[in-house]
Coordinates of C-alpha atoms and ligand atoms in Angstrom, one line a residue:
X1 CA 3.2 -28.3 8.3
X2 CA 0.7 -25.4 7.5
X3 CA -2.8 -27.9 9.0
X4 CA -5.0 -25.8 10.8
X5 CA -9.0 -26.6 12.0
X6 CA -10.7 -24.4 11.4
X7 CA -14.1 -23.4 13.6
X8 CA -17.0 -23.9 11.9
X9 CA -19.4 -20.6 12.4
X10 CA -23.0 -20.3 12.5
X11 CA -24.7 -17.3 13.2
X12 CA -29.0 -17.6 14.8
X13 CA -31.3 -15.2 15.6
X14 CA -31.5 -15.6 19.3
X15 CA -33.9 -18.4 21.0
X16 CA -32.6 -20.4 23.3
X17 CA -34.9 -24.1 23.4
X18 CA -33.9 -24.3 19.6
X19 CA -30.3 -24.6 19.8
X20 CA -29.1 -27.2 21.5
X21 CA -25.5 -26.6 23.2
X22 CA -22.8 -27.6 25.2
X23 CA -22.5 -24.0 26.6
X24 CA -24.5 -20.9 26.5
X25 CA -21.9 -17.9 27.2
X26 CA -23.9 -14.9 28.4
X27 CA -22.1 -11.5 29.3
X28 CA -21.0 -9.6 32.5
X29 CA -19.9 -6.3 32.4
X30 CA -17.6 -4.3 34.9
X31 CA -20.1 -1.6 35.5
X32 CA -19.3 1.3 38.0
X33 CA -21.8 0.0 41.5
X34 CA -19.9 -3.6 40.0
X35 CA -20.8 -6.6 37.7
X36 CA -23.7 -6.0 35.5
X37 CA -25.4 -9.3 33.8
X38 CA -25.8 -8.4 29.9
X39 CA -28.7 -8.8 27.4
X40 CA -29.1 -11.7 27.4
X41 CA -32.2 -14.9 26.0
X42 CA -32.7 -16.3 29.6
X43 CA -36.4 -15.4 30.9
X44 CA -36.9 -12.6 32.7
X45 CA -36.5 -15.0 36.3
X46 CA -33.5 -16.9 35.8
X47 CA -32.0 -13.6 34.6
X48 CA -32.4 -12.1 37.7
X49 CA -31.6 -14.6 39.9
X50 CA -28.0 -14.7 37.8
X51 CA -27.8 -11.2 38.1
X52 CA -28.7 -10.5 41.7
X53 CA -25.9 -13.7 42.4
X54 CA -23.0 -11.9 40.5
X55 CA -21.4 -10.1 43.2
X56 CA -21.4 -13.5 45.7
X57 CA -19.8 -15.9 43.1
X58 CA -17.1 -13.1 42.7
X59 CA -17.5 -12.1 39.2
X60 CA -16.6 -8.0 38.7
X61 CA -17.3 -8.4 34.5
X62 CA -13.6 -8.2 33.9
X63 CA -12.4 -9.0 30.6
X64 CA -11.1 -13.1 30.8
X65 CA -13.3 -14.4 34.1
X66 CA -14.6 -17.1 32.7
X67 CA -17.7 -19.0 35.4
X68 CA -19.0 -22.0 34.5
X69 CA -22.5 -22.4 36.8
X70 CA -24.8 -25.7 35.8
X71 CA -27.4 -25.6 32.8
X72 CA -30.8 -24.1 33.1
X73 CA -32.9 -26.7 31.7
X74 CA -34.6 -23.8 29.8
X75 CA -31.1 -22.9 27.6
X76 CA -31.2 -26.3 26.3
X77 CA -27.3 -26.1 27.7
X78 CA -24.8 -28.3 29.7
X79 CA -23.9 -25.1 31.2
X80 CA -23.9 -21.6 31.7
X81 CA -20.7 -19.4 31.3
X82 CA -20.4 -16.0 32.2
X83 CA -18.1 -13.8 30.7
X84 CA -16.2 -10.5 31.8
X85 CA -16.2 -7.8 29.2
X86 CA -14.6 -4.9 30.7
X87 CA -16.1 -2.0 31.3
X88 CA -18.1 -0.5 28.9
X89 CA -17.7 2.6 26.9
X90 CA -19.3 6.0 27.0
X91 CA -23.0 5.3 27.1
X92 CA -22.7 1.8 28.0
X93 CA -21.8 0.5 24.8
X94 CA -19.6 -2.4 24.2
X95 CA -16.1 -1.4 21.5
X96 CA -16.1 -4.6 18.8
X97 CA -12.7 -5.0 20.7
X98 CA -14.2 -5.8 24.2
X99 CA -16.6 -7.7 22.4
X100 CA -13.9 -9.8 20.2
X101 CA -11.7 -10.1 23.5
X102 CA -14.4 -11.6 25.1
X103 CA -15.9 -13.6 22.2
X104 CA -11.8 -14.8 21.8
X105 CA -11.0 -15.7 25.4
X106 CA -14.4 -17.7 25.8
X107 CA -13.8 -20.1 23.7
X108 CA -9.9 -20.0 24.2
X109 CA -10.9 -21.0 27.8
X110 CA -14.2 -23.4 27.1
X111 CA -11.6 -26.2 24.9
X112 CA -12.7 -29.1 25.2
X113 CA -16.5 -28.5 24.5
X114 CA -17.2 -29.0 21.0
X115 CA -20.4 -26.2 20.5
X116 CA -20.6 -23.1 21.7
X117 CA -23.4 -20.3 22.2
X118 CA -22.3 -17.3 22.1
X119 CA -25.1 -14.7 23.6
X120 CA -23.2 -11.2 23.9
X121 CA -24.8 -8.2 23.1
X122 CA -24.6 -7.1 19.2
X123 CA -25.6 -3.5 18.0
X124 CA -24.4 -3.9 14.1
X125 CA -23.6 -6.3 12.2
X126 CA -20.2 -5.2 12.7
X127 CA -20.8 -6.6 16.8
X128 CA -21.5 -10.0 15.3
X129 CA -18.5 -9.9 13.1
X130 CA -15.7 -9.1 16.0
X131 CA -17.2 -11.7 18.0
X132 CA -17.1 -14.3 15.0
X133 CA -13.4 -12.8 14.0
X134 CA -12.3 -13.5 18.3
X135 CA -14.0 -16.9 18.6
X136 CA -12.1 -17.8 15.1
X137 CA -9.0 -16.6 16.9
X138 CA -9.6 -17.9 20.2
X139 CA -10.1 -21.6 18.6
X140 CA -6.0 -21.8 17.9
X141 CA -4.3 -24.5 19.3
X142 CA -0.5 -26.0 18.4
X143 CA -0.6 -29.6 18.7
X144 CA 1.4 -30.9 15.3
X145 CA 4.7 -31.8 17.9
X146 CA 3.1 -33.8 20.0
X147 CA 2.6 -37.8 20.6
X148 CA -0.2 -37.7 22.6
X149 CA -3.1 -35.5 23.8
X150 CA -1.6 -35.5 27.9
X151 CA -4.9 -34.2 28.9
X152 CA -4.7 -30.7 26.6
X153 CA -8.6 -30.5 25.8
X154 CA -8.9 -30.0 21.9
X155 CA -10.2 -26.7 21.1
X156 CA -14.4 -25.9 20.6
X157 CA -15.1 -26.9 16.7
X158 CA -18.4 -25.2 16.4
X159 CA -19.6 -21.7 17.3
X160 CA -23.4 -20.5 17.1
X161 CA -23.8 -16.5 17.7
X162 CA -26.9 -15.5 18.7
X163 CA -28.2 -12.3 17.5
X164 CA -30.7 -10.1 16.3
X165 CA -28.8 -9.7 13.0
X166 CA -29.2 -13.2 12.0
X167 CA -30.9 -12.0 8.8
X168 CA -29.7 -8.8 7.8
X169 CA -28.2 -8.8 4.0
X170 CA -25.2 -7.2 5.5
X171 CA -23.7 -9.7 7.9
X172 CA -22.8 -12.7 5.1
X173 CA -20.1 -10.9 3.5
X174 CA -18.8 -9.6 7.1
X175 CA -18.2 -13.1 8.7
X176 CA -16.6 -14.7 5.4
X177 CA -14.4 -11.5 6.3
X178 CA -14.3 -12.6 10.1
X179 CA -13.9 -16.4 8.9
X180 CA -10.6 -16.3 6.5
X181 CA -9.7 -13.4 8.8
X182 CA -9.1 -15.6 11.8
X183 CA -7.2 -17.9 9.3
X184 CA -4.9 -15.8 8.3
X185 CA -4.1 -14.9 12.1
X186 CA -4.1 -18.8 12.8
X187 CA -1.6 -19.5 10.3
X188 CA 0.6 -16.8 11.0
X189 CA 0.9 -18.4 14.5
X190 CA 1.9 -21.3 13.2
X191 CA 4.6 -20.4 11.0
X192 CA 5.9 -18.6 13.6
X193 CA 5.2 -21.5 16.6
X194 CA 7.1 -23.8 14.6
X195 CA 10.5 -25.1 16.1
X196 CA 13.5 -24.1 13.2
X197 CA 14.3 -27.7 13.3
X198 CA 11.2 -28.6 11.0
X199 CA 11.1 -24.3 9.8
X200 CA 14.0 -23.1 8.0
X201 CA 15.0 -21.0 4.8
X202 CA 13.7 -23.2 1.9
X203 CA 10.7 -25.2 4.0
X204 CA 9.6 -21.9 4.8
X205 CA 9.0 -20.9 1.0
X206 CA 7.6 -24.2 0.7
X207 CA 5.0 -23.6 3.0
X208 CA 4.9 -20.5 1.3
X209 CA 3.7 -22.3 -1.8
X210 CA 0.9 -24.6 -0.2
X211 CA -0.9 -22.0 1.6
X212 CA -0.8 -20.0 -1.6
X213 CA -2.9 -23.2 -3.2
X214 CA -5.9 -22.1 -4.8
X215 CA -5.5 -19.3 -4.4
X216 CA -5.4 -16.5 -7.3
X217 CA -1.5 -15.6 -6.4
X218 CA 1.9 -16.4 -7.9
X219 CA 4.6 -17.5 -6.1
X220 CA 8.2 -17.0 -7.2
X221 CA 11.4 -18.3 -5.1
X222 CA 14.9 -17.0 -5.4
X223 CA 16.9 -20.1 -3.9
X224 CA 21.2 -18.9 -3.6
X225 CA 22.2 -19.2 -6.3
X226 CA 20.3 -17.0 -8.1
X227 CA 20.5 -14.5 -5.1
X228 CA 24.3 -14.8 -5.3
X229 CA 23.7 -14.5 -8.5
X230 CA 21.6 -10.8 -8.6
X231 CA 23.3 -9.3 -6.3
X232 CA 21.0 -9.9 -2.7
X233 CA 23.9 -8.8 -0.8
X234 CA 22.0 -8.3 2.5
X235 CA 20.7 -11.6 2.3
X236 CA 23.1 -13.9 0.9
X237 CA 25.8 -12.4 4.1
X238 CA 23.0 -12.9 7.1
X239 CA 22.9 -16.7 5.3
X240 CA 26.6 -17.4 4.8
X241 CA 26.9 -18.6 8.3
X242 CA 23.9 -21.6 7.6
X243 CA 24.1 -24.7 6.2
X244 CA 20.9 -24.0 5.1
X245 CA 20.7 -21.4 2.4
X246 CA 18.3 -18.0 2.2
X247 CA 15.3 -17.5 -0.1
X248 CA 13.5 -14.7 -1.4
X249 CA 10.3 -15.5 -1.8
X250 CA 7.0 -13.0 -3.2
X251 CA 3.9 -14.0 -3.5
X252 CA 1.9 -11.6 -5.6
X253 CA -1.9 -10.7 -6.4
X254 CA -2.8 -9.1 -8.7
X255 CA -6.4 -8.7 -9.8
X256 CA -7.3 -7.1 -13.5
X257 CA -9.6 -4.5 -11.7
X258 CA -6.7 -3.2 -8.9
X259 CA -7.1 0.8 -8.1
X260 CA -4.2 0.5 -5.2
X261 CA -0.7 -1.1 -5.3
X262 CA 1.2 -2.3 -2.4
X263 CA 4.2 -3.6 -1.0
X264 CA 4.8 -5.7 1.6
X265 CA 8.1 -6.9 3.1
X266 CA 8.5 -9.4 5.7
X267 CA 11.9 -10.1 8.0
X268 CA 12.1 -14.3 7.6
X269 CA 14.8 -14.8 10.2
X270 CA 14.5 -18.8 11.0
X271 CA 16.3 -18.8 13.5
X272 CA 18.0 -15.6 15.2
X273 CA 21.2 -16.9 17.3
X274 CA 22.7 -13.5 16.8
X275 CA 25.4 -15.0 14.2
X276 CA 29.2 -14.3 15.6
X277 CA 27.6 -11.8 17.6
X278 CA 25.9 -14.6 19.4
X279 CA 23.0 -13.8 21.5
X280 CA 22.8 -15.2 25.3
X281 CA 21.4 -18.7 26.3
X282 CA 18.6 -17.7 28.1
X283 CA 15.4 -16.8 26.0
X284 CA 17.2 -17.0 22.9
X285 CA 14.8 -20.0 21.6
X286 CA 12.0 -17.6 21.5
X287 CA 13.8 -16.0 18.0
X288 CA 12.5 -19.1 16.7
X289 CA 9.6 -16.7 16.2
X290 CA 12.0 -14.0 13.9
X291 CA 10.8 -15.0 11.1
X292 CA 7.6 -13.1 12.0
X293 CA 7.5 -10.5 9.7
X294 CA 7.6 -12.6 6.6
X295 CA 4.4 -14.7 8.1
X296 CA 2.2 -11.6 8.5
X297 CA 3.1 -10.0 5.0
X298 CA 2.5 -14.0 3.9
X299 CA -0.7 -14.3 5.8
X300 CA -2.0 -10.4 4.7
X301 CA -2.1 -11.1 1.1
X302 CA -3.5 -14.4 0.9
X303 CA -5.9 -12.8 3.1
X304 CA -6.2 -10.3 0.2
X305 CA -6.3 -12.4 -1.8
X306 CA -8.8 -14.8 -0.4
X307 CA -11.5 -12.0 0.0
X308 CA -10.9 -10.4 -3.6
X309 CA -10.0 -6.8 -2.8
X310 CA -9.4 -4.7 -6.0
X311 CA -5.9 -4.0 -5.4
X312 CA -2.3 -5.1 -6.7
X313 CA -0.5 -6.2 -3.5
X314 CA 2.7 -8.4 -2.8
X315 CA 4.7 -9.4 -0.2
X316 CA 8.3 -10.2 0.0
X317 CA 9.7 -12.8 2.3
X318 CA 12.9 -11.9 3.0
X319 CA 14.2 -15.8 4.6
X320 CA 17.6 -17.1 6.2
X321 CA 18.8 -18.5 9.2
X322 CA 21.7 -15.9 10.9
X323 CA 24.4 -18.3 13.1
X324 CA 27.7 -18.9 13.4
X325 CA 30.3 -20.7 12.3
X326 CA 33.4 -20.6 10.0
X327 CA 30.9 -19.5 7.2
X328 CA 30.0 -16.7 9.2
X329 CA 29.5 -13.2 7.6
X330 CA 32.2 -11.0 10.5
X331 CA 31.7 -8.0 12.5
X332 CA 33.6 -5.5 9.9
X333 CA 32.7 -7.3 6.9
X334 CA 31.0 -5.2 4.3
X335 CA 28.7 -6.4 1.8
X336 CA 26.9 -5.1 -1.2
X337 CA 23.5 -4.5 -0.7
X338 CA 20.6 -5.4 -3.5
X339 CA 21.0 -2.0 -6.2
X340 CA 24.2 -1.2 -4.8
X341 CA 25.2 0.7 -1.2
X342 CA 27.4 -1.2 0.4
X343 CA 27.0 -2.0 4.1
X344 CA 29.3 -2.6 7.2
X345 CA 28.7 -5.3 9.4
X346 CA 29.8 -4.0 13.0
X347 CA 26.9 -6.5 15.1
X348 CA 26.0 -9.9 12.9
X349 CA 23.3 -9.8 15.5
X350 CA 21.4 -6.1 13.7
X351 CA 20.8 -9.0 10.8
X352 CA 16.6 -8.1 10.2
X353 CA 18.1 -5.1 8.5
X354 CA 20.1 -6.6 6.3
X355 CA 17.6 -9.1 4.9
X356 CA 14.7 -5.9 4.7
X357 CA 17.1 -3.7 2.6
X358 CA 17.3 -5.7 -0.1
X359 CA 13.8 -6.9 0.2
X360 CA 12.9 -2.9 0.3
X361 CA 14.5 -2.4 -2.7
X362 CA 13.7 -4.9 -4.8
X363 CA 10.0 -4.0 -3.7
X364 CA 10.8 -0.6 -4.6
X365 CA 12.2 -1.3 -8.2
X366 CA 7.9 -2.2 -9.2
X367 CA 7.1 1.1 -8.0
X368 CA 4.0 0.8 -6.0
X369 CA 2.2 3.1 -4.4
X370 CA 3.3 2.4 -0.7
X371 CA 5.6 -0.1 1.0
X372 CA 5.1 -1.4 4.3
X373 CA 7.9 -3.3 5.8
X374 CA 7.2 -6.1 9.2
X375 CA 9.4 -6.9 11.6
X376 CA 11.2 -8.0 14.8
X377 CA 13.6 -6.0 14.6
X378 CA 14.8 -4.8 17.8
X379 CA 15.2 -5.4 21.4
X380 CA 14.9 -1.5 21.4
X381 CA 11.1 -2.2 20.1
X382 CA 10.0 -3.7 23.6
X383 CA 11.8 -0.9 26.1
X384 CA 9.9 1.8 24.3
X385 CA 6.9 0.2 23.6
X386 CA 6.3 -2.7 25.9
X387 CA 4.9 -6.6 25.1
X388 CA 1.9 -5.4 23.1
X389 CA 2.4 -2.8 21.3
X390 CA 3.5 -2.5 18.0
X391 CA 5.8 0.6 16.4
X392 CA 5.3 2.2 13.5
X393 CA 7.9 5.0 11.6
X394 CA 8.3 6.0 8.0
X395 CA 6.5 8.2 6.2
X396 CA 3.2 10.3 7.1
X397 CA 1.3 9.2 4.9
X398 CA 1.5 5.9 5.4
X399 CA 1.9 5.4 9.7
X400 CA -1.4 8.1 9.8
X401 CA -3.7 5.9 8.3
X402 CA -1.3 1.9 9.9
X403 CA -1.9 4.0 13.1
X404 CA -6.3 4.8 12.1
X405 CA -6.2 0.6 10.2
X406 CA -4.8 -0.8 13.7
X407 CA -7.7 1.0 15.8
X408 CA -10.4 -0.1 13.6
X409 CA -8.8 -3.5 13.7
X410 CA -8.2 -3.3 17.4
X411 CA -5.1 -4.0 17.4
X412 CA -2.1 -1.8 18.9
X413 CA 0.5 0.2 17.4
X414 CA 2.2 3.4 18.0
X415 CA 3.6 6.1 15.6
X416 CA 7.3 7.1 16.3
X417 CA 9.2 9.5 14.9
X418 CA 12.4 9.6 13.2
X419 CA 14.6 11.8 14.8
X420 CA 17.2 13.5 11.8
X421 CA 20.1 13.1 14.2
X422 CA 19.9 9.5 14.6
X423 CA 21.5 10.0 10.8
X424 CA 24.8 10.7 11.3
X425 CA 24.9 7.5 14.1
X426 CA 25.5 5.2 10.9
X427 CA 27.9 7.0 9.0
X428 CA 30.4 4.5 8.4
X429 CA 34.4 4.7 7.8
X430 CA 34.4 2.4 5.4
X431 CA 31.5 1.8 3.4
X432 CA 28.3 3.2 3.5
X433 CA 26.4 3.0 5.9
X434 CA 27.1 0.9 9.1
X435 CA 23.9 -1.7 10.5
X436 CA 24.0 -0.3 13.9
X437 CA 24.2 3.5 15.3
X438 CA 23.4 5.3 18.1
X439 CA 22.1 2.5 21.1
X440 CA 19.0 4.6 22.7
X441 CA 16.1 5.1 21.1
X442 CA 17.9 1.9 18.7
X443 CA 14.5 1.2 17.1
X444 CA 13.7 4.3 15.4
X445 CA 18.0 4.2 14.5
X446 CA 17.2 0.5 12.6
X447 CA 13.9 2.6 10.7
X448 CA 16.8 5.0 9.9
X449 CA 19.2 2.9 8.3
X450 CA 15.9 0.8 6.6
X451 CA 14.5 4.2 4.8
X452 CA 18.1 4.3 3.0
X453 CA 17.1 1.5 0.6
X454 CA 13.3 2.6 0.6
X455 CA 13.6 4.4 -3.2
X456 CA 12.1 6.7 -5.8
X457 CA 9.0 6.5 -7.1
X458 CA 7.9 7.6 -10.8
X459 CA 7.9 11.1 -9.6
X460 CA 11.0 11.2 -8.3
X461 CA 10.4 11.4 -4.5
X462 CA 10.4 8.5 -2.1
X463 CA 8.5 6.1 -2.1
X464 CA 5.9 6.4 1.0
X465 CA 6.7 4.0 3.1
X466 CA 5.8 3.1 7.2
X467 CA 8.0 0.3 9.3
X468 CA 6.6 -1.4 12.1
X469 CA 8.7 -2.9 14.4
X470 CA 6.8 -6.1 16.4
X471 CA 9.6 -7.5 17.7
X472 CA 7.3 -7.6 21.7
X473 CA 3.9 -7.9 20.3
X474 CA 4.2 -10.8 17.7
X475 CA 5.1 -13.4 20.4
X476 CA 3.4 -13.9 23.7
X477 CA 5.8 -15.3 25.9
X478 CA 3.2 -14.5 28.7
X479 CA -0.1 -15.9 29.8
X480 CA -2.6 -16.3 27.1
X481 CA -5.4 -13.8 26.9
X482 CA -8.3 -12.7 25.5
X483 CA -8.2 -14.2 21.7
X484 CA -4.5 -14.2 22.1
X485 CA -2.6 -17.8 23.0
X486 CA 0.9 -18.1 24.3
X487 CA 3.4 -17.2 21.7
X488 CA 2.9 -16.6 18.7
X489 CA 0.2 -13.9 18.3
X490 CA -0.4 -12.9 14.3
X491 CA -0.3 -9.4 14.8
X492 CA -1.0 -7.0 12.7
X493 CA -2.3 -9.1 9.7
X494 CA -5.9 -7.3 11.0
X495 CA -3.8 -3.6 11.0
X496 CA -2.2 -4.6 7.2
X497 CA -5.5 -6.0 5.6
X498 CA -8.5 -2.5 7.6
X499 CA -5.1 -0.3 6.2
X500 CA -5.7 -2.3 2.3
X501 CA -9.0 -1.9 2.5
X502 CA -8.9 1.8 4.3
X503 CA -6.9 2.6 1.5
X504 CA -9.2 1.5 -1.2
X505 CA -12.6 2.7 0.3
X506 CA -10.8 6.6 -0.1
X507 CA -9.7 5.8 -3.1
X508 CA -13.1 4.9 -4.3
X509 CA -14.7 8.0 -2.7
Ligands
BES601 N1 15.9 -10.7 16.5 C1 16.5 -9.1 17.1 C2 15.1 -8.8 17.8 C3 14.3 -8.8 18.5 C4 14.2 -8.7 20.3 C5 13.3 -9.9 18.7 C6 13.6 -9.4 21.0 C7 12.3 -9.7 19.4 C8 12.7 -9.9 20.6 C9 17.2 -8.4 16.5 O1 17.7 -9.3 14.9 C10 18.0 -8.0 17.3 O2 19.0 -8.6 17.6 N2 18.3 -7.2 17.3 C11 19.3 -6.4 18.2 C12 19.7 -5.1 17.5 C13 21.1 -4.6 17.9 C14 22.3 -5.4 17.6 C15 21.8 -3.0 17.1 C16 19.1 -6.0 19.5 O3 18.6 -5.1 19.3 O4 19.9 -6.4 20.4
MN602 MN1 20.0 -10.4 15.9
ZN603 ZN1 16.9 -11.0 14.1

C-alpha cells in the first residue's frame, strides 16, 4: 500500500552530445512581445531557427505548454521539447517555483518516455534543486488498483538535469533534499488516493509503521481500547459509528542534538460520510481525502528525520472513520474530550475538530515550542480561499513564519484572522462548547474551536499554535497542472519542512 516508484535524478554539465536521451526539454518564456526561447545547449544556428518559429508553432511560453519537435541530430535526443515557463519576474529572472512547475509539467506530460533531459536555465544551485523537486513530483502516478495499463503511460524513469552548477559543492545536499521532499509529497498523495476500502484507521496506522521503517523514528499506536481507557472522547466519539475502530498514531523523531521541539497534529478521517448529519451523495467520494492532514504530518516528520534536521518533531495522527449507524454518535450527544473539556456535538459532520481537539491536547502535554495542526477541516475554506490556497490561522509568531516558509517553498497559503466575536458562537446550552457555531467565516469558527484545546506551556502562556485548513488544496478534482496531478496533491509538506528549516536557521543565528 505504501509503494511509490522513485525517479532517478542525475545532474551533468551541459553537453548535448554526451547525453543520449529520449527528449531534450528547453524553456520558452512568455515575454512582453511574444514567446522567448530561453538559454539552451543547442548550436546558435538551431536555436535561432527554433526561436523564429515559436509564434508559428502557436507557442506563447505560458506555463504547462509542452510542444514536441523532431529531435535534432546534434541534440542526441529523439525529440526536442519546448516547455512554457510563464512570465518571468523582474529582470527576466525565473522564480524557483516557475522552474519547479515547468520541470514538473514537462515530466508529467512526457510520461511514456524513459529518459528525459531538462535543459532549463539555472542561475543558482537552488534553481537546480527546484527543477529536481518539480521533476520528482511531476513523475507521480497511482496505479496500484489497476489490473491493466489500459493505454496509460508509465511515468518517466530517469531525469537528467543540464546545468553549469553540476560540479558545485553546494549542489549534492540540495539534490538529496529535493529527492526526499519529492518522496514525501508523493507518499502523501498515495495515502490520500488510497480508496477507503483499503485505507481505514487500522491500515493507516500500519502504513505509518511501514513508511517509518529504516528511519530513526518511534511509532506508537493507540487502539480503541487504549483510546477509551485514556479518555480520548473526541476520536472515540467520531469513530463509534464505524465497524472499523479509530486509532491515534504518534510518530516521534528525537535526535540527540535538537534546538527546537515542534508538534504536528493531523486530521485522519479515512472517510467522512458526515455521520448521522449525512452528506449529500454528489462528490461524497472525494471524502476519502479527509485524512490528508494526517498523511501530511506523517510524511513531514519522516522527511525531517530523513534529512537529519536537529529538531524534535512529533506527528500526531488522529484517525477515525465517520459513519452513520446504530452505534454512531447523535446530534446533541455530549463528549468528554481528552483533557476533560466537554463538547456538545450539534452536527456530526463537524467531526474533524473533535478528533483534532484530542490530538492538540495530547500534543500540548509534551510542551512543544509550537503546535501546527493540518486538517481538511471546512468547506468554508474553499468558499474563502478557493481550491488552491490553504488558510492559516492562530498565533502570529507561528502564522507569520509559516506564510514566509510557504512562499519560499512555492506553496499557496494565506493568513486569516480569528475575530473575537466568533468565540461566543460556539457556546453550548449544556456543555463547555458546541462543535458548530457561526456559519459565515466557518473556517475561522472551526479554528476558534481548536484554539480552546491548545494547552499552556511551562511559562503559563498558551503554546504558540497555528492551524492550516487544507480542505481545498489537498485534493485536485480538476485537471492536472504543473507538478500537481489529479486527486491527492501532497500540499503543505514542503511548507512544513521549510518552516522547520527556517526555525532552525533562526535559532542558530
Ligand atoms: N471534511 C469536511 C470538510 C471538507 C469539505 C473537506 C469539502 C474537503 C472538501 C468536514 O468534516 C466537514 O464536513 N465540515 C463541515 C462543517 C460544518 C458542519 C460546520 C462543512 O464544512 O460543511
Ligand atoms: Mn465532516
Ligand atoms: Zn471531515
